[in-house]
Every structure is written in structure tokens, then in C-alpha cells.
């Protein structure tokens, strides 16, 4: 993925690639039509996974899973993943595993409240 600035100082349209699909996309549609702004890459990655079952190159989600029930979600950033985990624990008192894309995994439990 790229989100570079051109030599003349103007921001170039971000580009996303996917080796599995053997394709590359300019995200001008996400910027113009969908008005995703600074979230264009994230929105494209979420849409790509929703439609293909996998994320584009360089995108690895945060995965949160309840140990007790089949509930769980995937997020592209840490903050919403942790929020989901804390909220699930608060309402259910179930322990939730947080799998980080890179680095340390974590556990949120009712004793953390």
C-alpha cells in the first residue's frame, strides 16, 4: 500500500495491491465518490476482505474472540479491537482473547473491569 506525496507537494492517490488477486487499485473512487478521506485504505481493505475473504497485501487485522461464545470480530486498528473486547466482557463477563497482527497478544477478562 502506498500513500505518498509527489515531488510537487500534492498528495497522490493511495494505491493498494493484492498478490492473491494479482491486481493493484488506485483508491480515487474511495476518495471521490465514497468520500472516505484518510480512511480510504482502511475502507478498501475492509471491503476487499468482505468480498474476497482475504485482505490486500500488508493488511493484517486485530482479531478478538470470546472464549465462551462464538462471538468475535476483526479490526484494522487496535483501539476498536480493545473497545469491542472490553464491551463484550462488560456485558457478558466472558474472557476475550485479542490477537495482535504483530507483537503481543492480550486477554481481557472480567477481573480487568
Short mmCIF file of C-alpha atoms in Angstrom, two decimals:
data_model
loop_
_atom_site.label_atom_id
_atom_site.label_comp_id
_atom_site.label_asym_id
_atom_site.label_seq_id
_atom_site.Cartn_x
_atom_site.Cartn_y
_atom_site.Cartn_z
CA UNK A 1 0.00 0.00 0.00
CA UNK A 2 1.17 3.50 -0.67
CA UNK A 3 0.02 6.89 0.49
CA UNK A 4 2.89 9.01 -0.74
CA UNK A 5 3.33 12.64 -1.55
CA UNK A 6 4.50 13.60 -5.02
CA UNK A 7 7.61 15.76 -5.51
CA UNK A 8 5.48 18.85 -6.18
CA UNK A 9 3.86 18.51 -2.74
CA UNK A 10 0.46 17.26 -3.87
CA UNK A 11 -0.84 14.07 -2.33
CA UNK A 12 -1.03 11.17 -4.75
CA UNK A 13 -3.97 8.81 -4.76
CA UNK A 14 -3.26 5.86 -2.43
CA UNK A 15 -2.62 2.52 -4.13
CA UNK A 16 -3.43 -0.94 -2.77
CA UNK A 17 -2.21 -4.24 -4.19
CA UNK A 18 -3.16 -7.86 -3.67
CA UNK A 19 -0.84 -10.66 -4.74
CA UNK A 20 -3.62 -13.25 -4.37
CA UNK A 21 -5.80 -11.34 -6.84
CA UNK A 22 -2.77 -10.29 -8.92
CA UNK A 23 -4.17 -6.73 -9.04
CA UNK A 24 -3.48 -3.20 -7.94
CA UNK A 25 -6.03 -0.45 -7.32
CA UNK A 26 -5.85 3.33 -7.15
CA UNK A 27 -8.24 4.50 -4.48
CA UNK A 28 -9.55 7.53 -6.32
CA UNK A 29 -13.12 6.13 -6.11
CA UNK A 30 -12.88 5.82 -2.31
CA UNK A 31 -11.62 9.39 -2.11
CA UNK A 32 -14.03 10.98 -4.61
CA UNK A 33 -17.30 9.03 -4.61
CA UNK A 34 -17.26 7.48 -1.15
CA UNK A 35 -15.51 10.44 0.50
CA UNK A 36 -13.54 8.08 2.74
CA UNK A 37 -10.73 10.65 3.09
CA UNK A 38 -7.98 9.47 5.41
CA UNK A 39 -9.79 6.16 5.86
CA UNK A 40 -9.70 5.24 2.16
CA UNK A 41 -7.14 2.46 2.59
CA UNK A 42 -8.93 1.03 5.62
CA UNK A 43 -12.31 1.14 3.87
CA UNK A 44 -10.91 -0.54 0.77
CA UNK A 45 -9.23 -3.27 2.86
CA UNK A 46 -12.47 -3.99 4.73
CA UNK A 47 -14.49 -4.09 1.50
CA UNK A 48 -11.86 -6.31 -0.17
CA UNK A 49 -11.98 -8.82 2.69
CA UNK A 50 -15.78 -8.76 2.74
CA UNK A 51 -15.94 -9.60 -0.98
CA UNK A 52 -12.93 -11.91 -1.40
CA UNK A 53 -12.40 -13.48 2.02
CA UNK A 54 -8.86 -12.10 2.37
CA UNK A 55 -7.15 -8.77 2.98
CA UNK A 56 -4.92 -6.97 0.49
CA UNK A 57 -1.13 -7.05 0.83
CA UNK A 58 0.24 -5.53 4.01
CA UNK A 59 -3.05 -5.64 5.93
CA UNK A 60 -3.35 -7.90 8.95
CA UNK A 61 -6.33 -7.43 11.26
CA UNK A 62 -6.60 -7.40 15.01
CA UNK A 63 -8.76 -10.42 15.92
CA UNK A 64 -10.87 -10.53 19.06
CA UNK A 65 -12.54 -13.79 20.09
CA UNK A 66 -14.67 -14.73 23.02
CA UNK A 67 -13.51 -17.89 24.78
CA UNK A 68 -17.02 -18.84 25.79
CA UNK A 69 -19.37 -17.97 22.95
CA UNK A 70 -18.92 -17.86 19.16
CA UNK A 71 -18.73 -14.06 19.16
CA UNK A 72 -15.72 -12.27 17.70
CA UNK A 73 -14.66 -9.59 15.25
CA UNK A 74 -11.75 -8.33 13.14
CA UNK A 75 -10.48 -4.76 13.19
CA UNK A 76 -7.78 -2.92 11.30
CA UNK A 77 -6.63 -0.93 14.30
CA UNK A 78 -6.04 -1.59 17.98
CA UNK A 79 -8.42 0.91 19.55
CA UNK A 80 -11.70 -0.54 18.22
CA UNK A 81 -10.46 -4.09 18.87
CA UNK A 82 -9.81 -3.30 22.53
CA UNK A 83 -13.08 -1.40 22.82
CA UNK A 84 -15.01 -4.40 21.45
CA UNK A 85 -13.21 -6.74 23.87
CA UNK A 86 -13.88 -4.52 26.92
CA UNK A 87 -17.52 -4.03 25.93
CA UNK A 88 -18.08 -7.76 25.38
CA UNK A 89 -16.51 -8.58 28.75
CA UNK A 90 -18.54 -5.88 30.47
CA UNK A 91 -21.84 -7.23 29.13
CA UNK A 92 -21.15 -10.97 29.26
CA UNK A 93 -18.33 -11.42 31.80
CA UNK A 94 -16.73 -13.76 29.24
CA UNK A 95 -12.96 -13.75 28.70
CA UNK A 96 -11.85 -12.38 25.32
CA UNK A 97 -8.57 -13.05 23.51
CA UNK A 98 -7.04 -10.21 21.49
CA UNK A 99 -4.69 -11.35 18.72
CA UNK A 100 -2.44 -8.52 17.58
CA UNK A 101 -1.26 -8.50 13.96
CA UNK A 102 2.32 -8.18 15.11
CA UNK A 103 3.54 -8.31 18.67
CA UNK A 104 1.95 -9.31 21.91
CA UNK A 105 -1.47 -10.89 22.13
CA UNK A 106 -3.61 -9.98 25.12
CA UNK A 107 -6.53 -11.25 27.19
CA UNK A 108 -9.37 -9.17 28.62
CA UNK A 109 -11.35 -10.72 31.45
CA UNK A 110 -13.99 -9.67 33.97
CA UNK A 111 -11.30 -9.20 36.61
CA UNK A 112 -9.86 -6.38 34.44
CA UNK A 113 -13.01 -4.25 34.87
#
